[in-house]
Short mmCIF file of C-alpha atoms in Angstrom, two decimals:
data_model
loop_
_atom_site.label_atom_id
_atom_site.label_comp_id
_atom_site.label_asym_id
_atom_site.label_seq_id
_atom_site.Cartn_x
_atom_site.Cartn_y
_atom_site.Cartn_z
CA UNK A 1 34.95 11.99 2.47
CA UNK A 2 35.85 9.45 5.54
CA UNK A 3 34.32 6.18 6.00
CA UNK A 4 31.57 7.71 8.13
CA UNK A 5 30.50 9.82 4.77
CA UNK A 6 30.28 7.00 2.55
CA UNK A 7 28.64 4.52 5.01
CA UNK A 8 25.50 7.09 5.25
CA UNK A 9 26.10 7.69 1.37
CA UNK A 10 25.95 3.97 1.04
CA UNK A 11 23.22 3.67 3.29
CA UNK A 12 21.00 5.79 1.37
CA UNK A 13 21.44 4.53 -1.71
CA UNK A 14 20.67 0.99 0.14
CA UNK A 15 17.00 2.73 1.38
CA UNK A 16 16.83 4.19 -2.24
CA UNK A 17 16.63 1.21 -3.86
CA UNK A 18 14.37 -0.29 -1.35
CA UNK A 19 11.99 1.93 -1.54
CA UNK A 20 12.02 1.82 -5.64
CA UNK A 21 12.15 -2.10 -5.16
CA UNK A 22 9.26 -2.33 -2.20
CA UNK A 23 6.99 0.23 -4.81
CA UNK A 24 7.98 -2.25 -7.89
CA UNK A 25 7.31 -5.43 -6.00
CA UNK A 26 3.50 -4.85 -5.71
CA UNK A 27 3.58 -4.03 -9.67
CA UNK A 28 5.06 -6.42 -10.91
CA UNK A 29 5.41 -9.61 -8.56
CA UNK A 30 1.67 -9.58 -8.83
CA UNK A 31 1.66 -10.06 -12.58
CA UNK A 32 1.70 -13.83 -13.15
CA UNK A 33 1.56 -15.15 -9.06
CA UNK A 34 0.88 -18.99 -10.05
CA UNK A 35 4.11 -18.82 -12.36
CA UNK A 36 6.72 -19.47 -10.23
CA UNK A 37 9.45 -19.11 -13.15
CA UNK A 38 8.24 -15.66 -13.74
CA UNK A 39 8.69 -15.18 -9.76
CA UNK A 40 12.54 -16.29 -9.65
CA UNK A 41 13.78 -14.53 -12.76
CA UNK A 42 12.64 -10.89 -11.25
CA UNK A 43 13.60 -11.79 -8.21
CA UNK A 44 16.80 -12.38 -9.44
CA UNK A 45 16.28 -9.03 -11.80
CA UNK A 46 15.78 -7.49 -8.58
CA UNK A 47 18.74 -8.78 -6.85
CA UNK A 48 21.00 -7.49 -10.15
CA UNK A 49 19.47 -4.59 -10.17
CA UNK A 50 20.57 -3.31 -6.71
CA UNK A 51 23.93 -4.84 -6.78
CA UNK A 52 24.30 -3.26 -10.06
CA UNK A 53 23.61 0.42 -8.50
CA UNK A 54 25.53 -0.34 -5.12
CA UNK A 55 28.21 -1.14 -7.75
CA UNK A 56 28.20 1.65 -9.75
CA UNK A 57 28.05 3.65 -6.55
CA UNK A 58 30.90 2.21 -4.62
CA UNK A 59 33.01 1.93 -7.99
CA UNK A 60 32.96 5.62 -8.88
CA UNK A 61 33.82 6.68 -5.35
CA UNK A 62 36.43 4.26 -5.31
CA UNK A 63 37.98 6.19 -8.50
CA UNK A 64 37.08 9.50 -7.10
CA UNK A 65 39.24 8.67 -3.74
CA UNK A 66 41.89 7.55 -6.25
CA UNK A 67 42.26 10.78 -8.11
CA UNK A 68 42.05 12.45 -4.74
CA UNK A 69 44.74 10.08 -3.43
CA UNK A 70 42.32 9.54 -0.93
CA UNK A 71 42.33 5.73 -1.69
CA UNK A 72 42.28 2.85 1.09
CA UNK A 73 41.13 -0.76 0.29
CA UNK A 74 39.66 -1.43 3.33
CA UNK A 75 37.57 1.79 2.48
CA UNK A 76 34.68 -0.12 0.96
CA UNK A 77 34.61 -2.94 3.35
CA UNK A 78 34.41 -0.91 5.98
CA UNK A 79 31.77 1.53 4.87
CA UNK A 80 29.77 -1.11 3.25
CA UNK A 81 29.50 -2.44 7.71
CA UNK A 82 28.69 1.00 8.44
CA UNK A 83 25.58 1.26 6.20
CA UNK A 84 24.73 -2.33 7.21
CA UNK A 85 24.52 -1.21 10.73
CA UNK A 86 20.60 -0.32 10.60
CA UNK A 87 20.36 -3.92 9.00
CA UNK A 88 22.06 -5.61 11.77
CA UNK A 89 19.78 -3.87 14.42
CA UNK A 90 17.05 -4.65 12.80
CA UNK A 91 17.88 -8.60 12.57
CA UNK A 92 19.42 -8.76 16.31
CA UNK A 93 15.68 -7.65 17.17
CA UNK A 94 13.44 -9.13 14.69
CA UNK A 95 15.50 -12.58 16.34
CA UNK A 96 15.48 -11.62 20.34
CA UNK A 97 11.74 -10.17 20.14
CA UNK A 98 10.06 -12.61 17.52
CA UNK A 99 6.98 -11.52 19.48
CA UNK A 100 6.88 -8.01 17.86
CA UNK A 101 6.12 -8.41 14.15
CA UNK A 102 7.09 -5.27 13.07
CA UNK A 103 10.98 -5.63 13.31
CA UNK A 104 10.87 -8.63 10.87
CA UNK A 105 8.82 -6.80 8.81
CA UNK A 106 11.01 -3.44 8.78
CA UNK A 107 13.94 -5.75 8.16
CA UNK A 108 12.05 -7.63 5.44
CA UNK A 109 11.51 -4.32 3.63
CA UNK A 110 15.22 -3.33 4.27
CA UNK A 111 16.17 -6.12 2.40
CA UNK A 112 13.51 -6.22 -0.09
CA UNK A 113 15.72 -7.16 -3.33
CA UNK A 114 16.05 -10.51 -1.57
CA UNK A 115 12.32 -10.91 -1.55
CA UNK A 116 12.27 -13.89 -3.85
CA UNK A 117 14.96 -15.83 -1.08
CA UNK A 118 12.73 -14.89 1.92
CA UNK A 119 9.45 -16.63 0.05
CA UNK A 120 11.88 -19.64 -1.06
CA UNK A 121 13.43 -20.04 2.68
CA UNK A 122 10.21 -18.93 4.34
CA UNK A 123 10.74 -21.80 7.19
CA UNK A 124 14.63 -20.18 7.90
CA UNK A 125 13.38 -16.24 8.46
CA UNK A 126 14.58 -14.47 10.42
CA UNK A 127 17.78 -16.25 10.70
CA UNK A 128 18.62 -16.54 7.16
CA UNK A 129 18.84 -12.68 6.94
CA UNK A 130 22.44 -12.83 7.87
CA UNK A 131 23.42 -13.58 4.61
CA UNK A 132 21.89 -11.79 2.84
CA UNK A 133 23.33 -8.43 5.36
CA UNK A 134 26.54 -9.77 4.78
CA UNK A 135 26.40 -9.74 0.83
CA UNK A 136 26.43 -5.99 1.22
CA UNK A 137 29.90 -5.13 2.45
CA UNK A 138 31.47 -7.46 -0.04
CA UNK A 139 29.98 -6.26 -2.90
CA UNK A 140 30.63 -2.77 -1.52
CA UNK A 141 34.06 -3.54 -0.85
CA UNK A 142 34.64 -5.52 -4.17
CA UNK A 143 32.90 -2.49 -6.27
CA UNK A 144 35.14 0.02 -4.25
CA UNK A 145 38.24 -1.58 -5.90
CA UNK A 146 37.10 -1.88 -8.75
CA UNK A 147 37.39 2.32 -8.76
CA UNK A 148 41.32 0.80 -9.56
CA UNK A 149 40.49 -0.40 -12.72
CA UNK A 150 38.19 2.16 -14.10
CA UNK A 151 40.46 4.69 -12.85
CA UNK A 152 43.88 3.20 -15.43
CA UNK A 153 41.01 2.26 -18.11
CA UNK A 154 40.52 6.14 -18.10
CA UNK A 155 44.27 7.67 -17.75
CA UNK A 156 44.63 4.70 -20.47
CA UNK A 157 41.99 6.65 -22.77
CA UNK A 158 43.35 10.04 -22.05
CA UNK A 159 47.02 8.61 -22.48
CA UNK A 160 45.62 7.39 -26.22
CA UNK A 161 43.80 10.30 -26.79
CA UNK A 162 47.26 12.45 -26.36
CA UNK A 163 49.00 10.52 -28.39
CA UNK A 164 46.90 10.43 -31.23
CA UNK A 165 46.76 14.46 -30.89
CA UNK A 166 50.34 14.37 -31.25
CA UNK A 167 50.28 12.60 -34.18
CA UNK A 168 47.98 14.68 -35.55
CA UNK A 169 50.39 17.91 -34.78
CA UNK A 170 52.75 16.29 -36.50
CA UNK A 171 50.99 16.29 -40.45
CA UNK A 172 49.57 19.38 -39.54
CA UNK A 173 45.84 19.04 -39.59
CA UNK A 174 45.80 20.03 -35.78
CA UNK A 175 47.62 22.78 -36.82
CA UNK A 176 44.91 23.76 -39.67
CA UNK A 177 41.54 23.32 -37.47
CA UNK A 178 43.50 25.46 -34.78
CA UNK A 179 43.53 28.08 -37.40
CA UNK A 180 40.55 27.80 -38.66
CA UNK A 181 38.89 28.02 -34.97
CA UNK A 182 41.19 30.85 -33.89
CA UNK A 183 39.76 32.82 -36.98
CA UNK A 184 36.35 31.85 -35.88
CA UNK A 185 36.52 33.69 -32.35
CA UNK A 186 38.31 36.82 -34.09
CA UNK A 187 35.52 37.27 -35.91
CA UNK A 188 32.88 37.16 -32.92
#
């Protein structure tokens, strides 16, 4: 898959989550409203939550492209901008047409795991919306290289896992379940 693929990918894991988020926000920011506590820790539960997802996302592709030898490191950068794209639309018109309500609001849903930021910096929006756009790409990116690590943390694991079969070999209990599970199918 190019950068094209996993920018949509990307993308609709990024509408995914705002959906689930938008649908959760009436549930449960409603729960305690005059506790303002309450407010900030699941809006920063919501905030983890998504970047947690848009990790795991970008992380396993990044390992995927790997074994694939598919792997740039730009990759994740890259197609994090792509799926930002409807984002950055959004923003350039909810700023040049303040007028008509709706983009802010459509960009306000986009980024709804931010919700608990666009209340605190109420005064700043739309403007502020930049950064939270740009947080997107670099966790994309950062997640995407992270594929490098899983990937050795799992040829580590399958490196162990062969050597501790050849140990095995070696006293001959491999040798004696082989037997046993060879005699097993004869049977059948």
């Amino acid at each position: 898959m190019g950068y094209g693929k996993f920018g949509l990918k990307l993308f609709g894991s990024h509408v995914l989550m705002s959906v689930v988020q938008l649908f959760l926000y009436f549930l449960i920011f409603g729960a305690f409203p005059e506790s303002e506590l309450y407010q900030w820790v699941i809006g920063i539960l919501f905030i983890l939550f998504f970047w947690l997802i848009i990790y795991a996302d970008a992380s396993n592709y990044g390992q995927n492209d790997l074994k694939r030898g598919t792997f740039h490191k730009s990759k994740g950068f890259v197609s994090g901008l792509i799926a930002s794209i409807p984002g950055f639309i959004l923003y350039i018109l909810a700023l040049a047409l303040p007028s008509v309500w709706i983009f802010e609001v459509l960009l306000r849903s986009f980024l709804i795991p931010y919700v608990k930021l666009f209340i605190a910096f109420e005064n700043s929006m739309p403007a502020i919306c930049i950064v939270f756009l740009l947080f997107f790409p670099i966790v994309t990116g950062l997640s995407y290289l992270d594929g490098i690590r899983r990937r050795e943390k799992i040829k580590g694991a399958i490196a162990k896992k062969d050597a501790m079969r050849g140990e095995l070999s070696k006293g001959g209990l491999l040798q004696a379940v082989d037997k046993k599970e060879k005699k097993k199918k004869h049977k059948r």
